[in-house]
PDB file of C-alpha atoms in Angstrom:
ATOM      1  CA  UNK A   1     -64.428 122.916 -13.868  1.00 67.00           C
ATOM      2  CA  UNK A   2     -67.086 120.353 -13.176  1.00 73.00           C
ATOM      3  CA  UNK A   3     -66.235 118.613 -16.405  1.00 77.00           C
ATOM      4  CA  UNK A   4     -62.589 118.219 -15.393  1.00 77.00           C
ATOM      5  CA  UNK A   5     -63.481 116.920 -11.986  1.00 79.00           C
ATOM      6  CA  UNK A   6     -65.679 114.255 -13.581  1.00 80.00           C
ATOM      7  CA  UNK A   7     -62.794 112.987 -15.769  1.00 79.00           C
ATOM      8  CA  UNK A   8     -60.457 112.899 -12.833  1.00 78.00           C
ATOM      9  CA  UNK A   9     -62.937 110.801 -10.865  1.00 83.00           C
ATOM     10  CA  UNK A  10     -63.406 108.475 -13.836  1.00 86.00           C
ATOM     11  CA  UNK A  11     -59.651 107.964 -14.193  1.00 86.00           C
ATOM     12  CA  UNK A  12     -59.234 107.309 -10.447  1.00 87.00           C
ATOM     13  CA  UNK A  13     -62.110 104.843 -10.536  1.00 81.00           C
ATOM     14  CA  UNK A  14     -60.525 103.006 -13.481  1.00 82.00           C
ATOM     15  CA  UNK A  15     -57.155 102.849 -11.693  1.00 83.00           C
ATOM     16  CA  UNK A  16     -58.753 101.592  -8.491  1.00 77.00           C
ATOM     17  CA  UNK A  17     -60.848  99.005 -10.301  1.00 85.00           C
ATOM     18  CA  UNK A  18     -57.801  97.834 -12.323  1.00 79.00           C
ATOM     19  CA  UNK A  19     -55.740  97.554  -9.168  1.00 78.00           C
ATOM     20  CA  UNK A  20     -58.467  95.515  -7.490  1.00 81.00           C
ATOM     21  CA  UNK A  21     -58.728  93.231 -10.511  1.00 79.00           C
ATOM     22  CA  UNK A  22     -54.934  92.680 -10.612  1.00 84.00           C
ATOM     23  CA  UNK A  23     -54.831  92.038  -6.835  1.00 77.00           C
ATOM     24  CA  UNK A  24     -57.664  89.583  -7.125  1.00 77.00           C
ATOM     25  CA  UNK A  25     -56.085  87.647  -9.962  1.00 77.00           C
ATOM     26  CA  UNK A  26     -52.761  87.456  -8.088  1.00 72.00           C
ATOM     27  CA  UNK A  27     -54.505  86.215  -4.947  1.00 75.00           C
ATOM     28  CA  UNK A  28     -56.358  83.520  -6.899  1.00 70.00           C
ATOM     29  CA  UNK A  29     -53.193  82.273  -8.562  1.00 70.00           C
ATOM     30  CA  UNK A  30     -51.349  82.224  -5.227  1.00 64.00           C
ATOM     31  CA  UNK A  31     -54.096  80.063  -3.704  1.00 64.00           C
ATOM     32  CA  UNK A  32     -54.170  77.689  -6.702  1.00 60.00           C
ATOM     33  CA  UNK A  33     -50.321  77.067  -6.611  1.00 54.00           C
ATOM     34  CA  UNK A  34     -49.534  74.917  -3.460  1.00 52.00           C
ATOM     35  CA  UNK A  35     -46.533  76.134  -1.564  1.00 49.00           C
ATOM     36  CA  UNK A  36     -43.754  73.484  -1.367  1.00 45.00           C
ATOM     37  CA  UNK A  37     -42.806  72.654   2.187  1.00 46.00           C
ATOM     38  CA  UNK A  38     -39.286  71.988   3.262  1.00 45.00           C
ATOM     39  CA  UNK A  39     -39.950  68.223   3.480  1.00 47.00           C
ATOM     40  CA  UNK A  40     -41.581  68.075   0.047  1.00 46.00           C
ATOM     41  CA  UNK A  41     -38.984  70.128  -1.752  1.00 46.00           C
ATOM     42  CA  UNK A  42     -37.210  68.296  -4.560  1.00 44.00           C
ATOM     43  CA  UNK A  43     -33.451  68.582  -4.370  1.00 46.00           C
ATOM     44  CA  UNK A  44     -31.633  69.887  -7.416  1.00 44.00           C
ATOM     45  CA  UNK A  45     -30.087  67.395  -9.807  1.00 45.00           C
ATOM     46  CA  UNK A  46     -26.650  68.152  -8.429  1.00 43.00           C
ATOM     47  CA  UNK A  47     -27.674  66.651  -5.061  1.00 43.00           C
ATOM     48  CA  UNK A  48     -29.266  63.528  -6.541  1.00 45.00           C
ATOM     49  CA  UNK A  49     -25.995  61.802  -7.473  1.00 43.00           C
ATOM     50  CA  UNK A  50     -25.083  60.744  -3.939  1.00 43.00           C
ATOM     51  CA  UNK A  51     -28.525  59.167  -3.536  1.00 42.00           C
ATOM     52  CA  UNK A  52     -28.033  57.140  -6.702  1.00 46.00           C
ATOM     53  CA  UNK A  53     -24.591  55.942  -5.606  1.00 47.00           C
ATOM     54  CA  UNK A  54     -25.901  54.890  -2.242  1.00 47.00           C
ATOM     55  CA  UNK A  55     -28.605  52.778  -3.863  1.00 47.00           C
ATOM     56  CA  UNK A  56     -25.961  50.655  -5.632  1.00 47.00           C
ATOM     57  CA  UNK A  57     -24.488  47.736  -3.596  1.00 47.00           C
ATOM     58  CA  UNK A  58     -21.115  48.504  -2.105  1.00 50.00           C
ATOM     59  CA  UNK A  59     -18.237  46.407  -3.539  1.00 46.00           C
ATOM     60  CA  UNK A  60     -16.774  43.732  -1.305  1.00 44.00           C
ATOM     61  CA  UNK A  61     -13.349  44.767  -0.094  1.00 42.00           C
ATOM     62  CA  UNK A  62     -10.256  42.590  -0.689  1.00 40.00           C
ATOM     63  CA  UNK A  63      -9.854  41.971   3.032  1.00 41.00           C
ATOM     64  CA  UNK A  64     -13.356  40.548   3.476  1.00 41.00           C
ATOM     65  CA  UNK A  65     -12.926  37.432   1.231  1.00 38.00           C
ATOM     66  CA  UNK A  66     -10.315  35.045   0.023  1.00 43.00           C
ATOM     67  CA  UNK A  67      -9.018  35.202  -3.501  1.00 37.00           C
ATOM     68  CA  UNK A  68     -10.627  32.503  -5.687  1.00 39.00           C
ATOM     69  CA  UNK A  69      -8.573  29.568  -6.800  1.00 39.00           C
ATOM     70  CA  UNK A  70      -8.562  28.394 -10.422  1.00 34.00           C
ATOM     71  CA  UNK A  71     -10.893  25.535  -9.549  1.00 38.00           C
ATOM     72  CA  UNK A  72     -13.397  27.956  -7.971  1.00 38.00           C
ATOM     73  CA  UNK A  73     -13.820  30.195 -11.029  1.00 36.00           C
ATOM     74  CA  UNK A  74     -17.074  29.655 -12.864  1.00 38.00           C
ATOM     75  CA  UNK A  75     -18.855  32.083 -15.171  1.00 34.00           C
ATOM     76  CA  UNK A  76     -22.510  32.408 -16.184  1.00 37.00           C
ATOM     77  CA  UNK A  77     -23.938  33.924 -19.349  1.00 37.00           C
ATOM     78  CA  UNK A  78     -24.831  37.429 -18.027  1.00 40.00           C
ATOM     79  CA  UNK A  79     -23.037  40.498 -19.418  1.00 40.00           C
ATOM     80  CA  UNK A  80     -21.059  41.316 -16.283  1.00 39.00           C
ATOM     81  CA  UNK A  81     -19.594  37.856 -15.962  1.00 40.00           C
ATOM     82  CA  UNK A  82     -18.901  37.715 -19.684  1.00 41.00           C
ATOM     83  CA  UNK A  83     -16.740  40.790 -19.250  1.00 40.00           C
ATOM     84  CA  UNK A  84     -14.768  39.029 -16.487  1.00 41.00           C
ATOM     85  CA  UNK A  85     -14.385  35.958 -18.681  1.00 41.00           C
ATOM     86  CA  UNK A  86     -13.025  38.133 -21.490  1.00 46.00           C
ATOM     87  CA  UNK A  87     -10.504  39.694 -19.081  1.00 42.00           C
ATOM     88  CA  UNK A  88      -9.242  36.198 -18.174  1.00 41.00           C
ATOM     89  CA  UNK A  89      -9.274  35.003 -21.787  1.00 42.00           C
ATOM     90  CA  UNK A  90      -6.503  37.312 -23.010  1.00 45.00           C
ATOM     91  CA  UNK A  91      -3.807  36.108 -20.576  1.00 43.00           C
ATOM     92  CA  UNK A  92      -4.787  32.501 -21.237  1.00 44.00           C
ATOM     93  CA  UNK A  93      -4.372  33.020 -24.951  1.00 43.00           C
ATOM     94  CA  UNK A  94      -0.934  34.531 -24.389  1.00 44.00           C
ATOM     95  CA  UNK A  95       0.053  31.643 -22.118  1.00 40.00           C
ATOM     96  CA  UNK A  96      -1.201  29.108 -24.661  1.00 42.00           C
ATOM     97  CA  UNK A  97       0.836  30.802 -27.341  1.00 46.00           C
ATOM     98  CA  UNK A  98       3.978  30.659 -25.190  1.00 44.00           C
ATOM     99  CA  UNK A  99       3.399  26.971 -24.394  1.00 41.00           C
ATOM    100  CA  UNK A 100       2.937  26.214 -28.086  1.00 50.00           C
ATOM    101  CA  UNK A 101       6.209  27.982 -28.855  1.00 51.00           C
ATOM    102  CA  UNK A 102       8.059  25.969 -26.186  1.00 41.00           C
ATOM    103  CA  UNK A 103       6.461  22.718 -27.367  1.00 45.00           C
ATOM    104  CA  UNK A 104       7.471  23.496 -30.952  1.00 51.00           C
ATOM    105  CA  UNK A 105      11.049  24.230 -29.905  1.00 46.00           C
ATOM    106  CA  UNK A 106      11.210  21.058 -27.818  1.00 43.00           C
ATOM    107  CA  UNK A 107       9.803  18.987 -30.662  1.00 48.00           C
ATOM    108  CA  UNK A 108      12.372  20.429 -33.058  1.00 49.00           C
ATOM    109  CA  UNK A 109      15.158  19.665 -30.569  1.00 45.00           C
ATOM    110  CA  UNK A 110      13.912  16.092 -30.138  1.00 50.00           C
ATOM    111  CA  UNK A 111      13.776  15.636 -33.911  1.00 50.00           C
ATOM    112  CA  UNK A 112      17.381  16.825 -34.205  1.00 48.00           C
ATOM    113  CA  UNK A 113      18.496  14.388 -31.497  1.00 40.00           C
ATOM    114  CA  UNK A 114      16.543  11.571 -33.172  1.00 45.00           C
ATOM    115  CA  UNK A 115      18.269  12.295 -36.470  1.00 49.00           C
ATOM    116  CA  UNK A 116      21.707  12.204 -34.826  1.00 51.00           C
ATOM    117  CA  UNK A 117      21.149   9.075 -32.718  1.00 48.00           C
ATOM    118  CA  UNK A 118      21.545   6.457 -35.505  1.00 48.00           C
ATOM    119  CA  UNK A 119      25.139   7.605 -36.044  1.00 51.00           C
ATOM    120  CA  UNK A 120      26.303   5.666 -32.936  1.00 50.00           C
ATOM    121  CA  UNK A 121      24.819   3.279 -30.342  1.00 43.00           C
ATOM    122  CA  UNK A 122      22.546   5.063 -27.893  1.00 46.00           C
ATOM    123  CA  UNK A 123      22.885   2.488 -25.089  1.00 64.00           C
ATOM    124  CA  UNK A 124      25.111  -0.324 -23.941  1.00 85.00           C
ATOM    125  CA  UNK A 125      24.343  -3.996 -24.433  1.00 92.00           C
ATOM    126  CA  UNK A 126      25.914  -7.231 -23.377  1.00 92.00           C
ATOM    127  CA  UNK A 127      26.869 -10.722 -24.465  1.00 95.00           C
ATOM    128  CA  UNK A 128      26.198 -13.561 -22.040  1.00 96.00           C
ATOM    129  CA  UNK A 129      27.052 -17.244 -22.435  1.00 97.00           C
ATOM    130  CA  UNK A 130      26.046 -19.867 -19.876  1.00 97.00           C
ATOM    131  CA  UNK A 131      27.903 -23.115 -19.140  1.00 97.00           C
ATOM    132  CA  UNK A 132      25.357 -25.487 -17.641  1.00 97.00           C
ATOM    133  CA  UNK A 133      26.251 -28.785 -15.957  1.00 97.00           C
ATOM    134  CA  UNK A 134      24.085 -31.878 -16.608  1.00 96.00           C
ATOM    135  CA  UNK A 135      21.244 -32.339 -14.150  1.00 94.00           C
ATOM    136  CA  UNK A 136      22.438 -33.662 -10.819  1.00 94.00           C
ATOM    137  CA  UNK A 137      26.110 -32.723 -11.371  1.00 96.00           C
ATOM    138  CA  UNK A 138      28.118 -29.729 -10.166  1.00 96.00           C
ATOM    139  CA  UNK A 139      31.388 -27.963 -10.880  1.00 96.00           C
ATOM    140  CA  UNK A 140      33.674 -28.428  -7.932  1.00 96.00           C
ATOM    141  CA  UNK A 141      35.549 -25.341  -6.803  1.00 95.00           C
ATOM    142  CA  UNK A 142      38.757 -27.279  -6.416  1.00 95.00           C
ATOM    143  CA  UNK A 143      38.784 -27.988 -10.161  1.00 96.00           C
ATOM    144  CA  UNK A 144      37.176 -24.710 -11.304  1.00 96.00           C
ATOM    145  CA  UNK A 145      39.833 -22.444  -9.734  1.00 96.00           C
ATOM    146  CA  UNK A 146      42.846 -23.913 -11.582  1.00 96.00           C
ATOM    147  CA  UNK A 147      40.835 -24.038 -14.820  1.00 96.00           C
ATOM    148  CA  UNK A 148      39.976 -20.347 -14.787  1.00 96.00           C
ATOM    149  CA  UNK A 149      43.507 -19.428 -13.737  1.00 94.00           C
ATOM    150  CA  UNK A 150      44.831 -21.327 -16.759  1.00 94.00           C
ATOM    151  CA  UNK A 151      42.490 -19.293 -19.028  1.00 95.00           C
ATOM    152  CA  UNK A 152      43.951 -16.014 -17.728  1.00 94.00           C
ATOM    153  CA  UNK A 153      41.178 -14.983 -15.314  1.00 96.00           C
ATOM    154  CA  UNK A 154      42.072 -12.964 -12.233  1.00 95.00           C
ATOM    155  CA  UNK A 155      39.952 -12.835  -9.103  1.00 95.00           C
ATOM    156  CA  UNK A 156      38.539  -9.382  -8.281  1.00 93.00           C
ATOM    157  CA  UNK A 157      37.500  -7.731  -5.039  1.00 92.00           C
ATOM    158  CA  UNK A 158      33.869  -7.877  -6.231  1.00 92.00           C
ATOM    159  CA  UNK A 159      33.967 -11.693  -6.127  1.00 94.00           C
ATOM    160  CA  UNK A 160      34.187 -12.288  -9.914  1.00 95.00           C
ATOM    161  CA  UNK A 161      36.890 -13.654 -12.175  1.00 97.00           C
ATOM    162  CA  UNK A 162      37.937 -11.004 -14.717  1.00 96.00           C
ATOM    163  CA  UNK A 163      39.704 -11.555 -18.035  1.00 95.00           C
ATOM    164  CA  UNK A 164      41.800  -8.472 -18.693  1.00 94.00           C
ATOM    165  CA  UNK A 165      43.323  -7.345 -21.935  1.00 90.00           C
ATOM    166  CA  UNK A 166      46.704  -8.289 -20.457  1.00 87.00           C
ATOM    167  CA  UNK A 167      46.728 -11.949 -19.256  1.00 81.00           C
ATOM    168  CA  UNK A 168      48.800 -10.777 -16.294  1.00 84.00           C
ATOM    169  CA  UNK A 169      45.741  -8.963 -14.993  1.00 85.00           C
ATOM    170  CA  UNK A 170      46.448  -5.464 -16.256  1.00 87.00           C
ATOM    171  CA  UNK A 171      44.504  -3.223 -18.580  1.00 90.00           C
ATOM    172  CA  UNK A 172      40.746  -2.999 -19.165  1.00 92.00           C
ATOM    173  CA  UNK A 173      38.404  -5.925 -18.418  1.00 94.00           C
ATOM    174  CA  UNK A 174      37.256  -7.710 -21.564  1.00 95.00           C
ATOM    175  CA  UNK A 175      34.750 -10.084 -19.941  1.00 96.00           C
ATOM    176  CA  UNK A 176      33.921 -11.718 -16.600  1.00 97.00           C
ATOM    177  CA  UNK A 177      33.195 -15.152 -15.208  1.00 97.00           C
ATOM    178  CA  UNK A 178      30.341 -15.145 -12.672  1.00 96.00           C
ATOM    179  CA  UNK A 179      28.419 -17.778 -10.784  1.00 96.00           C
ATOM    180  CA  UNK A 180      25.328 -18.777 -12.721  1.00 93.00           C
ATOM    181  CA  UNK A 181      23.345 -18.982  -9.490  1.00 92.00           C
ATOM    182  CA  UNK A 182      22.866 -16.663  -6.525  1.00 90.00           C
ATOM    183  CA  UNK A 183      24.677 -14.813  -5.184  1.00 89.00           C
ATOM    184  CA  UNK A 184      26.586 -14.754  -8.475  1.00 92.00           C
ATOM    185  CA  UNK A 185      30.018 -14.459  -6.832  1.00 94.00           C
ATOM    186  CA  UNK A 186      32.768 -16.827  -5.718  1.00 95.00           C
ATOM    187  CA  UNK A 187      34.392 -17.149  -2.284  1.00 92.00           C
ATOM    188  CA  UNK A 188      38.060 -17.453  -3.170  1.00 93.00           C
ATOM    189  CA  UNK A 189      38.958 -18.493   0.376  1.00 93.00           C
ATOM    190  CA  UNK A 190      36.547 -21.428   0.357  1.00 93.00           C
ATOM    191  CA  UNK A 191      36.864 -22.783  -3.176  1.00 94.00           C
ATOM    192  CA  UNK A 192      37.591 -26.282  -1.833  1.00 93.00           C
ATOM    193  CA  UNK A 193      34.080 -26.403  -0.333  1.00 94.00           C
ATOM    194  CA  UNK A 194      32.454 -24.510  -3.224  1.00 94.00           C
ATOM    195  CA  UNK A 195      30.379 -26.100  -6.003  1.00 95.00           C
ATOM    196  CA  UNK A 196      27.893 -24.808  -8.560  1.00 96.00           C
ATOM    197  CA  UNK A 197      25.675 -26.211 -11.319  1.00 96.00           C
ATOM    198  CA  UNK A 198      26.905 -23.627 -13.826  1.00 96.00           C
ATOM    199  CA  UNK A 199      28.846 -20.465 -14.555  1.00 97.00           C
ATOM    200  CA  UNK A 200      28.303 -17.576 -16.990  1.00 97.00           C
ATOM    201  CA  UNK A 201      30.642 -15.512 -19.125  1.00 97.00           C
ATOM    202  CA  UNK A 202      29.569 -11.883 -19.295  1.00 94.00           C
ATOM    203  CA  UNK A 203      30.821  -9.253 -21.797  1.00 95.00           C
ATOM    204  CA  UNK A 204      29.688  -5.608 -21.867  1.00 94.00           C
ATOM    205  CA  UNK A 205      29.252  -3.728 -25.153  1.00 94.00           C
ATOM    206  CA  UNK A 206      30.889  -1.601 -26.341  1.00 91.00           C
ATOM    207  CA  UNK A 207      34.068  -3.334 -25.318  1.00 87.00           C
ATOM    208  CA  UNK A 208      37.448  -1.750 -24.681  1.00 84.00           C
ATOM    209  CA  UNK A 209      39.796  -2.711 -27.445  1.00 83.00           C
ATOM    210  CA  UNK A 210      38.889  -5.093 -30.251  1.00 91.00           C
ATOM    211  CA  UNK A 211      35.342  -6.312 -29.569  1.00 92.00           C
ATOM    212  CA  UNK A 212      35.452  -9.215 -32.035  1.00 94.00           C
ATOM    213  CA  UNK A 213      38.763 -10.449 -30.639  1.00 94.00           C
ATOM    214  CA  UNK A 214      37.363 -10.248 -27.112  1.00 95.00           C
ATOM    215  CA  UNK A 215      34.286 -12.228 -28.117  1.00 96.00           C
ATOM    216  CA  UNK A 216      36.441 -14.898 -29.734  1.00 96.00           C
ATOM    217  CA  UNK A 217      38.376 -15.229 -26.484  1.00 96.00           C
ATOM    218  CA  UNK A 218      35.106 -15.487 -24.532  1.00 97.00           C
ATOM    219  CA  UNK A 219      33.725 -18.169 -26.861  1.00 97.00           C
ATOM    220  CA  UNK A 220      36.991 -20.117 -26.703  1.00 96.00           C
ATOM    221  CA  UNK A 221      37.005 -19.979 -22.879  1.00 97.00           C
ATOM    222  CA  UNK A 222      33.403 -21.215 -22.800  1.00 97.00           C
ATOM    223  CA  UNK A 223      34.245 -24.222 -24.993  1.00 97.00           C
ATOM    224  CA  UNK A 224      37.283 -25.146 -22.898  1.00 97.00           C
ATOM    225  CA  UNK A 225      35.298 -24.983 -19.632  1.00 97.00           C
ATOM    226  CA  UNK A 226      32.460 -26.989 -21.181  1.00 97.00           C
ATOM    227  CA  UNK A 227      34.907 -29.655 -22.307  1.00 97.00           C
ATOM    228  CA  UNK A 228      36.647 -29.678 -18.923  1.00 96.00           C
ATOM    229  CA  UNK A 229      33.434 -30.318 -16.956  1.00 97.00           C
ATOM    230  CA  UNK A 230      31.281 -32.058 -19.579  1.00 96.00           C
ATOM    231  CA  UNK A 231      28.881 -29.100 -19.552  1.00 97.00           C
ATOM    232  CA  UNK A 232      26.640 -27.575 -22.237  1.00 97.00           C
ATOM    233  CA  UNK A 233      27.051 -24.052 -23.664  1.00 97.00           C
ATOM    234  CA  UNK A 234      23.785 -22.044 -23.618  1.00 97.00           C
ATOM    235  CA  UNK A 235      22.893 -18.676 -25.134  1.00 95.00           C
ATOM    236  CA  UNK A 236      21.194 -15.756 -23.328  1.00 93.00           C
ATOM    237  CA  UNK A 237      17.814 -17.513 -23.645  1.00 94.00           C
ATOM    238  CA  UNK A 238      19.212 -20.578 -21.879  1.00 94.00           C
ATOM    239  CA  UNK A 239      18.957 -22.471 -25.169  1.00 96.00           C
ATOM    240  CA  UNK A 240      21.822 -24.628 -26.483  1.00 96.00           C
ATOM    241  CA  UNK A 241      24.302 -22.510 -28.404  1.00 96.00           C
ATOM    242  CA  UNK A 242      24.168 -23.017 -32.195  1.00 96.00           C
ATOM    243  CA  UNK A 243      26.041 -21.633 -35.168  1.00 95.00           C
ATOM    244  CA  UNK A 244      23.226 -19.136 -35.719  1.00 95.00           C
ATOM    245  CA  UNK A 245      23.473 -17.989 -32.090  1.00 95.00           C
ATOM    246  CA  UNK A 246      27.177 -17.348 -32.527  1.00 96.00           C
ATOM    247  CA  UNK A 247      26.529 -15.356 -35.721  1.00 96.00           C
ATOM    248  CA  UNK A 248      23.944 -13.200 -33.927  1.00 95.00           C
ATOM    249  CA  UNK A 249      26.450 -12.461 -31.192  1.00 96.00           C
ATOM    250  CA  UNK A 250      29.097 -11.540 -33.740  1.00 95.00           C
ATOM    251  CA  UNK A 251      26.728  -9.121 -35.500  1.00 95.00           C
ATOM    252  CA  UNK A 252      25.830  -7.501 -32.181  1.00 94.00           C
ATOM    253  CA  UNK A 253      29.519  -7.029 -31.346  1.00 94.00           C
ATOM    254  CA  UNK A 254      30.156  -5.485 -34.774  1.00 93.00           C
ATOM    255  CA  UNK A 255      27.347  -2.938 -34.247  1.00 92.00           C
ATOM    256  CA  UNK A 256      29.110  -1.677 -31.142  1.00 90.00           C
ATOM    257  CA  UNK A 257      32.618  -1.771 -32.588  1.00 82.00           C
ATOM    258  CA  UNK A 258      34.203   1.605 -33.274  1.00 61.00           C
TER     259      UNK A 258
END
């Protein structure tokens, strides 16, 4: 009986001593590990994202600044601005391609027009012959009016004398007689008081009807007026008319003849 009681006491002592040892170790560990206060507690990773977003600068809203103009855009070499430059580069390349296509089409159209232009005259021209009086002398209106009437000229509302295809004054105008000096017109109601140092015969090209025949009539009228007043026939450069000048005029008329 005594032997059993001794083993029971030994077992109880071992259990008590073991419990004390375990309690002591737990107490030591609890003291060594500092308890985290509410202020020092680290938030879980799920709550850290808003903090990170708040640390980044907020974007400027559209209403807080004016849109940049083309002249205000300038880019530096950093990565962010390079990305913006690349975003602008693609539309510019497309625009450049469209402009090139339009320029190519326009150039082709211009080349086609250039190839077709030599087939006929692209602009009008004119023949002008001056009848200049000697220095110090004038054509008197009283003699000029019957002379031009004899040559088939008819006075127009514009103040010129026109030579029509029909000598009666009908049909298209072949050429005109104008005053060589300002204002270039004649006052039909005051021809008795009128005088001038020269007149000019003016023919527009292309001419209605036969251009060469019209030029021959113009040249013949110039010679008759020059003989009538003792004047000199001059070309468009105000140089005395020569055979070569007449040939040049004839060639010009032929170029505009249909």
